PDB file of C-alpha atoms in Angstrom:
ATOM      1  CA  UNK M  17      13.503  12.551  30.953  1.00 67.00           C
ATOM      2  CA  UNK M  18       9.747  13.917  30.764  1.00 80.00           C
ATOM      3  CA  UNK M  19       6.722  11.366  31.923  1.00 86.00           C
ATOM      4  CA  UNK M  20       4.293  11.541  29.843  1.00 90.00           C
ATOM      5  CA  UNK M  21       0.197  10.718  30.507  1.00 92.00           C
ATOM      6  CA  UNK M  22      -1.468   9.877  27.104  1.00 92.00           C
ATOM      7  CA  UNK M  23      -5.541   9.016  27.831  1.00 94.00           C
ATOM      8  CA  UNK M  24      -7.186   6.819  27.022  1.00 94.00           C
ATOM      9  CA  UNK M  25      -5.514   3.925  26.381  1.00 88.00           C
ATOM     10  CA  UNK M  26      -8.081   2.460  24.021  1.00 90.00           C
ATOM     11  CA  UNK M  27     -11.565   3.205  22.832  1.00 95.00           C
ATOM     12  CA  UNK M  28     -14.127   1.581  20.677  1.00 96.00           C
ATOM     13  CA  UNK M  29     -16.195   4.405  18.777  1.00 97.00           C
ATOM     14  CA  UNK M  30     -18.996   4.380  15.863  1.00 97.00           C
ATOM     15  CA  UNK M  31     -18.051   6.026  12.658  1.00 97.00           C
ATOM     16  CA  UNK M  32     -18.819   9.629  12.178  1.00 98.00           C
ATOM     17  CA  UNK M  33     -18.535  10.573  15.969  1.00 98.00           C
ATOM     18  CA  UNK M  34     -15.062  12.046  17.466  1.00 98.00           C
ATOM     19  CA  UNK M  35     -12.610  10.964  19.879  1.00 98.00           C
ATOM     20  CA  UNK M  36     -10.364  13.539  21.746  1.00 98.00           C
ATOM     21  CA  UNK M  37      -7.108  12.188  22.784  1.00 98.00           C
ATOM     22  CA  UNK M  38      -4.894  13.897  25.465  1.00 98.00           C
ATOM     23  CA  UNK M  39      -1.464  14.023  26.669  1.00 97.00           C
ATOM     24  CA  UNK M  40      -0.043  15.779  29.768  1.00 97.00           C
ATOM     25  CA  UNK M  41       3.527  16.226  30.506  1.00 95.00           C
ATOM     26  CA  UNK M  42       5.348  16.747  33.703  1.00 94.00           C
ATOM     27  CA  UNK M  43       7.528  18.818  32.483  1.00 92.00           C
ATOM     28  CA  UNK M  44       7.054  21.977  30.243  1.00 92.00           C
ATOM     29  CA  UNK M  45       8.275  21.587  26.331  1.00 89.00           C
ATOM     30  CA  UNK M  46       8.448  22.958  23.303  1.00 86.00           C
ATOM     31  CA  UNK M  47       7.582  20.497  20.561  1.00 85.00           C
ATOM     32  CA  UNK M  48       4.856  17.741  20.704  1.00 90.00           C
ATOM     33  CA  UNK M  49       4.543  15.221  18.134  1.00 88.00           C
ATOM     34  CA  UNK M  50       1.501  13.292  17.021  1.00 92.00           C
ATOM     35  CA  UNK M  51       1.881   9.629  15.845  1.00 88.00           C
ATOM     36  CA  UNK M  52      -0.512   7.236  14.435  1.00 89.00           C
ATOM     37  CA  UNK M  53       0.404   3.717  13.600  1.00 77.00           C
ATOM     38  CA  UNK M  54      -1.863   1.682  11.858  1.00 76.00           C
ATOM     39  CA  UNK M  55      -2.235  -1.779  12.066  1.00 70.00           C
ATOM     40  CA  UNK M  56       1.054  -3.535  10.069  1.00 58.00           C
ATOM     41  CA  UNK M  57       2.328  -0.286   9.336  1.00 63.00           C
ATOM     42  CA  UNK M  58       5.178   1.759  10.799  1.00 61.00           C
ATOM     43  CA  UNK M  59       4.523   5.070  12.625  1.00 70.00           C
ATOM     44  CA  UNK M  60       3.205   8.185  10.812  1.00 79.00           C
ATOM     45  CA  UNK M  61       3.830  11.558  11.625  1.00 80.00           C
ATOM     46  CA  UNK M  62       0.875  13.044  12.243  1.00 91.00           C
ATOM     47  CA  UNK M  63       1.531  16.791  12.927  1.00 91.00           C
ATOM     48  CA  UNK M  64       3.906  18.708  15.022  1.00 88.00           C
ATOM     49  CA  UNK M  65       2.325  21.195  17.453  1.00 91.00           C
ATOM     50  CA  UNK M  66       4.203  23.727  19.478  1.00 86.00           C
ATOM     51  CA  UNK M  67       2.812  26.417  22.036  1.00 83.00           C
ATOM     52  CA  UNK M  68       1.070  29.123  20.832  1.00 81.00           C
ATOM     53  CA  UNK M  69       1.030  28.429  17.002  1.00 83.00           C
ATOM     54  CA  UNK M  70      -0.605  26.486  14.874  1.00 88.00           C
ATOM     55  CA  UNK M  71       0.313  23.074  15.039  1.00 92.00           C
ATOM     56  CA  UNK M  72       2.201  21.564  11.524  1.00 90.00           C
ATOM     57  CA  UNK M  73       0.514  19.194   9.580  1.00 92.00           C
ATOM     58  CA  UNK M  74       2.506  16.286   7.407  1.00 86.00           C
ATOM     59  CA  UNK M  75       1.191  15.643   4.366  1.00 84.00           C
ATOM     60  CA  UNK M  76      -2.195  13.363   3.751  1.00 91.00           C
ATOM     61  CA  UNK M  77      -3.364  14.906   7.188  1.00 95.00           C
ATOM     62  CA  UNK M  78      -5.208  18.146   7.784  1.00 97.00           C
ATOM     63  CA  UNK M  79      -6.700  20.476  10.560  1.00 97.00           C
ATOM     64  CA  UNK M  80     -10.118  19.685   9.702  1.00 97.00           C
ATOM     65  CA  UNK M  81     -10.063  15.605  10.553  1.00 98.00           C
ATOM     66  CA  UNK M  82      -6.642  15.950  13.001  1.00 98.00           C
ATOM     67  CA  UNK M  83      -7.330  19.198  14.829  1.00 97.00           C
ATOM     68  CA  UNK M  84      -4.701  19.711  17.380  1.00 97.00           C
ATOM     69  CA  UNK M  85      -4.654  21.829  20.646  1.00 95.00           C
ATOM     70  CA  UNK M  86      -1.710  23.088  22.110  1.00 94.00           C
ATOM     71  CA  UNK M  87      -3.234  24.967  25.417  1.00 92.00           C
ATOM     72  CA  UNK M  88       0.551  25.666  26.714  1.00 93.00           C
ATOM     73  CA  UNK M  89       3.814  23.685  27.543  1.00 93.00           C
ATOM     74  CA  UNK M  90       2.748  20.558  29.181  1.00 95.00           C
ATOM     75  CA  UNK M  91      -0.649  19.601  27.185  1.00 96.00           C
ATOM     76  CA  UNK M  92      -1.848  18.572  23.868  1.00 96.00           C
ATOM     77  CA  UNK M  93      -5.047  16.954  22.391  1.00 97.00           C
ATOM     78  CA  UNK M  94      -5.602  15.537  19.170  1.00 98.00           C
ATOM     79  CA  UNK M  95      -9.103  15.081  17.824  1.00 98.00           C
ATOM     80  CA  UNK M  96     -10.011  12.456  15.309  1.00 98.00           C
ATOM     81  CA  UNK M  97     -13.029  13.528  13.867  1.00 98.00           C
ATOM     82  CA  UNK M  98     -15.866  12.085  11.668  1.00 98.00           C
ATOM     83  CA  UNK M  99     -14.440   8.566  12.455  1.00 97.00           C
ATOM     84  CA  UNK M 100     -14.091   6.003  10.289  1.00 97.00           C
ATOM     85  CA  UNK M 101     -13.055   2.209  10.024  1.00 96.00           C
ATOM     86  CA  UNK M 102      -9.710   3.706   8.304  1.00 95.00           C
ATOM     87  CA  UNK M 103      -9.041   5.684  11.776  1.00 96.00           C
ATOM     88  CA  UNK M 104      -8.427   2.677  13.646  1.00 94.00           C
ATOM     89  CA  UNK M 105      -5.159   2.575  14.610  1.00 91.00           C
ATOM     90  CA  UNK M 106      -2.682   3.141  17.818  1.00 85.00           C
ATOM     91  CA  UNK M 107      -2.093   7.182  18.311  1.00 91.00           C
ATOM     92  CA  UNK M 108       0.910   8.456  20.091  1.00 89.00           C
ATOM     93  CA  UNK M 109       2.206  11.585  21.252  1.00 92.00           C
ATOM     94  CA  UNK M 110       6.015  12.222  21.932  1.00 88.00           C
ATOM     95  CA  UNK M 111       8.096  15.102  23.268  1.00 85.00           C
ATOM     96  CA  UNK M 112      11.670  15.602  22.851  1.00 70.00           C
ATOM     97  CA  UNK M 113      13.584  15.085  26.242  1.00 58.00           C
ATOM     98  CA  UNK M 114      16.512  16.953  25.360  1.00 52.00           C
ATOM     99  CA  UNK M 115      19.748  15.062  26.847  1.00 47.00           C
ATOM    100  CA  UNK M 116      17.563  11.861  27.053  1.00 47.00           C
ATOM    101  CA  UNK M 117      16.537  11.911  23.546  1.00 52.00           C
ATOM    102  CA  UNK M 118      12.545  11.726  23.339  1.00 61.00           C
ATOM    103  CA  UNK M 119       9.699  10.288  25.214  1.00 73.00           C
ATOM    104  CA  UNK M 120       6.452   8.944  23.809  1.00 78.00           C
ATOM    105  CA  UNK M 121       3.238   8.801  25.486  1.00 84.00           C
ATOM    106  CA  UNK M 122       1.563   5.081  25.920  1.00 79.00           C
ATOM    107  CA  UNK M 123      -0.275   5.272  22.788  1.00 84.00           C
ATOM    108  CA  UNK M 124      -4.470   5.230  22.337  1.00 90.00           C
ATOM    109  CA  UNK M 125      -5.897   2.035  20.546  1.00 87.00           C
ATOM    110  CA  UNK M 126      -8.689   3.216  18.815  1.00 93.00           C
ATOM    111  CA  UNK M 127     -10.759   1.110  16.794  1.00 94.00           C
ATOM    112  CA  UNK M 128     -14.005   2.347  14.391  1.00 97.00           C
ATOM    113  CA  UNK M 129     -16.981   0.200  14.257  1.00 96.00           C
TER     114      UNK M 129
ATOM    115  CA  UNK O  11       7.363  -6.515  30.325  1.00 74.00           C
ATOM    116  CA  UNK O  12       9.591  -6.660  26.950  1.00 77.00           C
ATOM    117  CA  UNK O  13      12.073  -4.571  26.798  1.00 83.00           C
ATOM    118  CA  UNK O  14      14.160  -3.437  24.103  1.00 88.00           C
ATOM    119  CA  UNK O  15      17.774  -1.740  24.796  1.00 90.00           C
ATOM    120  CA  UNK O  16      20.255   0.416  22.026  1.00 93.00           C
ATOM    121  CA  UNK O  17      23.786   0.172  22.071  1.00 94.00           C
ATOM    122  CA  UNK O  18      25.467   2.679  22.033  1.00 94.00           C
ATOM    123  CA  UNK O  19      23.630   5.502  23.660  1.00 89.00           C
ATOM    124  CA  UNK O  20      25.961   7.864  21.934  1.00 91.00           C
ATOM    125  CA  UNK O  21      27.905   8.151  18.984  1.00 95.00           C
ATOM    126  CA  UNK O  22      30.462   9.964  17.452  1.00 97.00           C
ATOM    127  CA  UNK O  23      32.528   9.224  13.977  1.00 97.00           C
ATOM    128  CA  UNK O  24      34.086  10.861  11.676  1.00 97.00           C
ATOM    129  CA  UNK O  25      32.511  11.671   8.017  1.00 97.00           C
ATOM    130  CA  UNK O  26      33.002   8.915   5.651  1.00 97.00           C
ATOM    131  CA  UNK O  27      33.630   5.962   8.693  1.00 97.00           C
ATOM    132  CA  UNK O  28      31.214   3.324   8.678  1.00 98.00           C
ATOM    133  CA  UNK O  29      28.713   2.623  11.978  1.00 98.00           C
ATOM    134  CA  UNK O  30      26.215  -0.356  13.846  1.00 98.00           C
ATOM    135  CA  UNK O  31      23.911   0.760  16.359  1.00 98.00           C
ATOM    136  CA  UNK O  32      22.203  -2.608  17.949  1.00 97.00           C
ATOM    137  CA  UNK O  33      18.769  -2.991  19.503  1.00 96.00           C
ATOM    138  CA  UNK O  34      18.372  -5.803  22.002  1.00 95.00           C
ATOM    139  CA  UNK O  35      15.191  -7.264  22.817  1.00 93.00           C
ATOM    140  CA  UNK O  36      14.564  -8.877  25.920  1.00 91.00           C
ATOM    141  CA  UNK O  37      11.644 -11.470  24.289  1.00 88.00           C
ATOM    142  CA  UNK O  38      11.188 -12.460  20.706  1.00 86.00           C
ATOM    143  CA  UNK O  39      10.393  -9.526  18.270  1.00 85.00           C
ATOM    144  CA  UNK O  40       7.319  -9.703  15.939  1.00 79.00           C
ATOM    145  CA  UNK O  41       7.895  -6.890  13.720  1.00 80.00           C
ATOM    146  CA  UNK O  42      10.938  -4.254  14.801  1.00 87.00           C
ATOM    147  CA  UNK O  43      10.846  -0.879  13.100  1.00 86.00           C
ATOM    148  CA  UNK O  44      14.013   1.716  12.818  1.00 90.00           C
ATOM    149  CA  UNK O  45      13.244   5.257  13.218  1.00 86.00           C
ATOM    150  CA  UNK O  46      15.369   8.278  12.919  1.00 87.00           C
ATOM    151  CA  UNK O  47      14.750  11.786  14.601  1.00 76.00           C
ATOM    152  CA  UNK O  48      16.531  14.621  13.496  1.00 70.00           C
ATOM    153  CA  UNK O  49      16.677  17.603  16.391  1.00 62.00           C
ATOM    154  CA  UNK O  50      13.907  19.002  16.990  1.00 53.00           C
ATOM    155  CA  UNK O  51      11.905  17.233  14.016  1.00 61.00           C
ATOM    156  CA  UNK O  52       9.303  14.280  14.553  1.00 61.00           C
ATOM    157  CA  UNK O  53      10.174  10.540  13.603  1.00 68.00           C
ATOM    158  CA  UNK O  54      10.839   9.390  10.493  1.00 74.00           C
ATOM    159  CA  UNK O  55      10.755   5.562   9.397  1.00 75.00           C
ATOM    160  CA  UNK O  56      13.385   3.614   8.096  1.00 86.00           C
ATOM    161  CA  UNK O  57      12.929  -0.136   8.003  1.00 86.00           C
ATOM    162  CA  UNK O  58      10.436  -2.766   9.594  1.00 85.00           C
ATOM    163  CA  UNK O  59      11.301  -6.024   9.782  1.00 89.00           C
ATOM    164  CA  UNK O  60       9.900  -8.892  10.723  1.00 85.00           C
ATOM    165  CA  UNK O  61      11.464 -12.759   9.523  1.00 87.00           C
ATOM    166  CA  UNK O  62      14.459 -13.837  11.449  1.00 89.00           C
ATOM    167  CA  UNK O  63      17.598 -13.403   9.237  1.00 92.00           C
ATOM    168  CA  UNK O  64      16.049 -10.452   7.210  1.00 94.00           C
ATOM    169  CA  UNK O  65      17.963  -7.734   5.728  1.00 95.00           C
ATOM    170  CA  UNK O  66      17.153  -4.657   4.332  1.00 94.00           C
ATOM    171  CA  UNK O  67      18.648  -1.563   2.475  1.00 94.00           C
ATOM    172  CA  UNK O  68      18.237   2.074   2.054  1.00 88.00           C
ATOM    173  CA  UNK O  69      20.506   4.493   0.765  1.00 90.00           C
ATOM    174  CA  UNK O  70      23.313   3.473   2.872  1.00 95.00           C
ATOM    175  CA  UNK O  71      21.561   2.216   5.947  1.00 97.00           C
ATOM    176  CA  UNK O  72      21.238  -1.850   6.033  1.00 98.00           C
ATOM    177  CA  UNK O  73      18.872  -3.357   9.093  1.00 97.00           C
ATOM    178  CA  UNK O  74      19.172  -6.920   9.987  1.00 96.00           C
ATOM    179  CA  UNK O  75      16.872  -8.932  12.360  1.00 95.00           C
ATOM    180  CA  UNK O  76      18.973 -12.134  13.403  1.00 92.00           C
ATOM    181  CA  UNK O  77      17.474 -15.188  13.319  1.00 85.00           C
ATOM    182  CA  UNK O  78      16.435 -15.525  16.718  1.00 89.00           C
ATOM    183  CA  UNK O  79      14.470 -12.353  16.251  1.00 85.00           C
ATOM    184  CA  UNK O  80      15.945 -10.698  19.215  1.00 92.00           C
ATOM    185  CA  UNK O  81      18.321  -8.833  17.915  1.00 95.00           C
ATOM    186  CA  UNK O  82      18.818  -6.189  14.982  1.00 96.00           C
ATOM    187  CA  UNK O  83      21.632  -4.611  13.660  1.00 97.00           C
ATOM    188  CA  UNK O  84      21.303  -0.913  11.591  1.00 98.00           C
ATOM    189  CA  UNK O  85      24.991   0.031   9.967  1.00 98.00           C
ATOM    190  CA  UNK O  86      25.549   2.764   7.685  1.00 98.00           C
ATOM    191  CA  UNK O  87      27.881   2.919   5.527  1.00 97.00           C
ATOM    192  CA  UNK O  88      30.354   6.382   4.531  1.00 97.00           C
ATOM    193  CA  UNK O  89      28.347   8.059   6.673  1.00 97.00           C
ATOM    194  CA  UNK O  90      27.911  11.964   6.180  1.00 97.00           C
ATOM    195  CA  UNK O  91      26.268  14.948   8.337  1.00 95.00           C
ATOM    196  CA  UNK O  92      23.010  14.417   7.483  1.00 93.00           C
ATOM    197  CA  UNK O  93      23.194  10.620   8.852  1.00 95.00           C
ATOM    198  CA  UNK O  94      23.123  12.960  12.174  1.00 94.00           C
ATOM    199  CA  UNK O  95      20.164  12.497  14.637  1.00 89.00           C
ATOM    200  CA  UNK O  96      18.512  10.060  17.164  1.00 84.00           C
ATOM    201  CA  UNK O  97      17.874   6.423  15.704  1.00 91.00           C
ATOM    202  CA  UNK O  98      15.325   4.325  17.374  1.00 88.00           C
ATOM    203  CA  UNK O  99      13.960   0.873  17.040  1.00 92.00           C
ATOM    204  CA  UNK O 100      10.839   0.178  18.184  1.00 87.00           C
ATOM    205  CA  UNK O 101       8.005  -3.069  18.624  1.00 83.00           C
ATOM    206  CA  UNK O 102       4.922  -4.121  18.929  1.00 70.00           C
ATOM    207  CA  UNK O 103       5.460  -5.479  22.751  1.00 68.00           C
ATOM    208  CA  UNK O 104       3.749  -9.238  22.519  1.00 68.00           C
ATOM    209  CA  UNK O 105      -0.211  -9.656  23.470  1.00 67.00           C
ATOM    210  CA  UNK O 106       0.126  -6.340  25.368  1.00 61.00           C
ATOM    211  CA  UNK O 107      -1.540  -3.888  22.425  1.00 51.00           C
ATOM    212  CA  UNK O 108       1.575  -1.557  23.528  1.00 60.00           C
ATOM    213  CA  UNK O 109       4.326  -0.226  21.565  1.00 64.00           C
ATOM    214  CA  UNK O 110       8.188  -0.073  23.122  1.00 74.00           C
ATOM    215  CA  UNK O 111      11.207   1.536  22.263  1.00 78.00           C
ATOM    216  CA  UNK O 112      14.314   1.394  22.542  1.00 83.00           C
ATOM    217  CA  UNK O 113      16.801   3.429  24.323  1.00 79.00           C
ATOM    218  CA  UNK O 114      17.928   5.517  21.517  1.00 83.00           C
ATOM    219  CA  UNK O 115      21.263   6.265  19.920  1.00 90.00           C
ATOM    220  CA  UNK O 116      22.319   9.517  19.236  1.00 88.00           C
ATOM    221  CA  UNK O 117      24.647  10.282  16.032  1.00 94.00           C
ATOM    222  CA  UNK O 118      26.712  12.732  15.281  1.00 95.00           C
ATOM    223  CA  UNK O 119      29.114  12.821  12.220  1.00 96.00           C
ATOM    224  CA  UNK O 120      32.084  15.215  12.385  1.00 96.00           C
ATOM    225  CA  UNK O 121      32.670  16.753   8.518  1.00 92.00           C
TER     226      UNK O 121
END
C-alpha cells in the first residue's frame, strides 16, 4: 500500500494568516482526499483533488478558504486561509491504495489563536 | 502504539443476507467512528461511539461498542448493492493527538 508524508504534524497559527499543508506520496495516484476532523466530531470530507483538474469541493467548503493544489500524481497541498479559531482541527489527506483499500496521511493538528 | 484491527478483510454475501464486520482495539477506545468508502469516492461517516455497551442505528447498519470499549461490532441487515464499499473504524489513539484506523473491510453484495 502507498506511504504517505503529511507535514506538519501540528502548528499553532494567529487568526487571519494561512497555513499550507502538504502531502507526498511514494507512489503515483489518482485521487487524493482532504479530511478535517474537528475536535468531538467525526471526519469531514473536505474536497477531492485529482491531477490536472480542479480539485472537488463538498459542500460548506470552497476554493477560496480550502484552496487545493494538485502539482501531479504523488503531491497535494491544502491551504487554510484567513484562519480562524473555527479552523482548528486535525487535517488529513488519504489516497486510495487500490488492493489495500486506502491510506491516510498522519494528520496536521492545527490550532487558531 | 494502539492499534485497531477489522475482521474480515474481505467480504462477500449475497443480496438480502445479513453481515458483522468487527474492529478490535488493542487499548481502550475513547470515541470509535465507522466510515464507509465507496470506490473511488472519499469517506463518509456512519456512527461514533463512545460509552461502553452503546448501540446505534442507521438505515440498516447497527454499531455496538462493548462494554469494555475495545471492541465494536457494525452488522447490516438485508443488505443490498449499494451496502458495497470499504468500511472503516477509526480512533482517536490515547494522549498521542493521532488518529488510527483500522484495517478495513471490503464489501461486496452479489444482486
Amino acid at each position: 500500500s502507498a506511504v504517505i508524508s503529511q507535514k506538519p504534524s501540528r502548528d499553532i497559527c494567529q487568526r487571519g494568516t494561512s497555513l499550507t499543508i502538504q502531502c507526498q506520496v511514494d507512489s503515483q495516484v489518482t485521487m487524493m482526499f482532504w479530511y478535517r476532523q474537528q475536535p468531538g466530531q467525526s471526519l469531514t470530507l473536505i474536497a477531492t483533488a485529482n491531477q490536472g483538474s480542479e480539485a472537488t469541493y463538498e459542500s460548506g467548503f470552497v476554493i477560496d478558504k480550502f484552496p487545493i493544489s494538485r502539482p501531479n500524481l504523488t503531491f497535494s497541498t491544502l491551504t487554510v486561509s484567513n484562519m480562524s479559531p473555527e479552523d482548528s482541527s486535525i487535517y488529513l489527506c488519504s489516497v486510495e491504495g487500490g488492493s489495500s483499500g486506502y491510506t491516510f496521511g498522519s494528520g496536521t493538528r492545527l490550532t487558531v489563536v | 502504539s494502539q492499534e485497531l484491527e477489522q475482521s474480515p478483510q474481505s467480504l462477500i454475501v449475497q443480496e438480502g443476507k445479513n453481515l458483522t464486520i468487527n474492529c478490535t482495539s488493542s487499548k481502550t477506545l475513547y470515541g470509535l467512528y465507522w466510515y464507509k468508502q465507496k470506490y473511488g469516492e472519499g469517506l463518509i461517516f456512519l456512527m461514533m461511539l463512545q460509552k461502553g455497551g452503546e448501540e446505534k442505528s442507521h438505515e440498516k447498519i447497527t454499531a455496538k461498542l462493548d462494554e469494555k470499549k475495545q471492541q465494536s461490532s457494525l452488522h447490516i441487515t438485508a443488505s443490498q448493492p449499494s451496502h458495497a464499499g470499504i468500511y472503516l473504524c477509526g480512533a482517536d489513539e490515547f494522549r498521542t493527538y493521532k488518529y488510527i484506523f483500522g484495517t478495513g473491510t471490503r464489501l461486496k453484495v452479489l444482486a
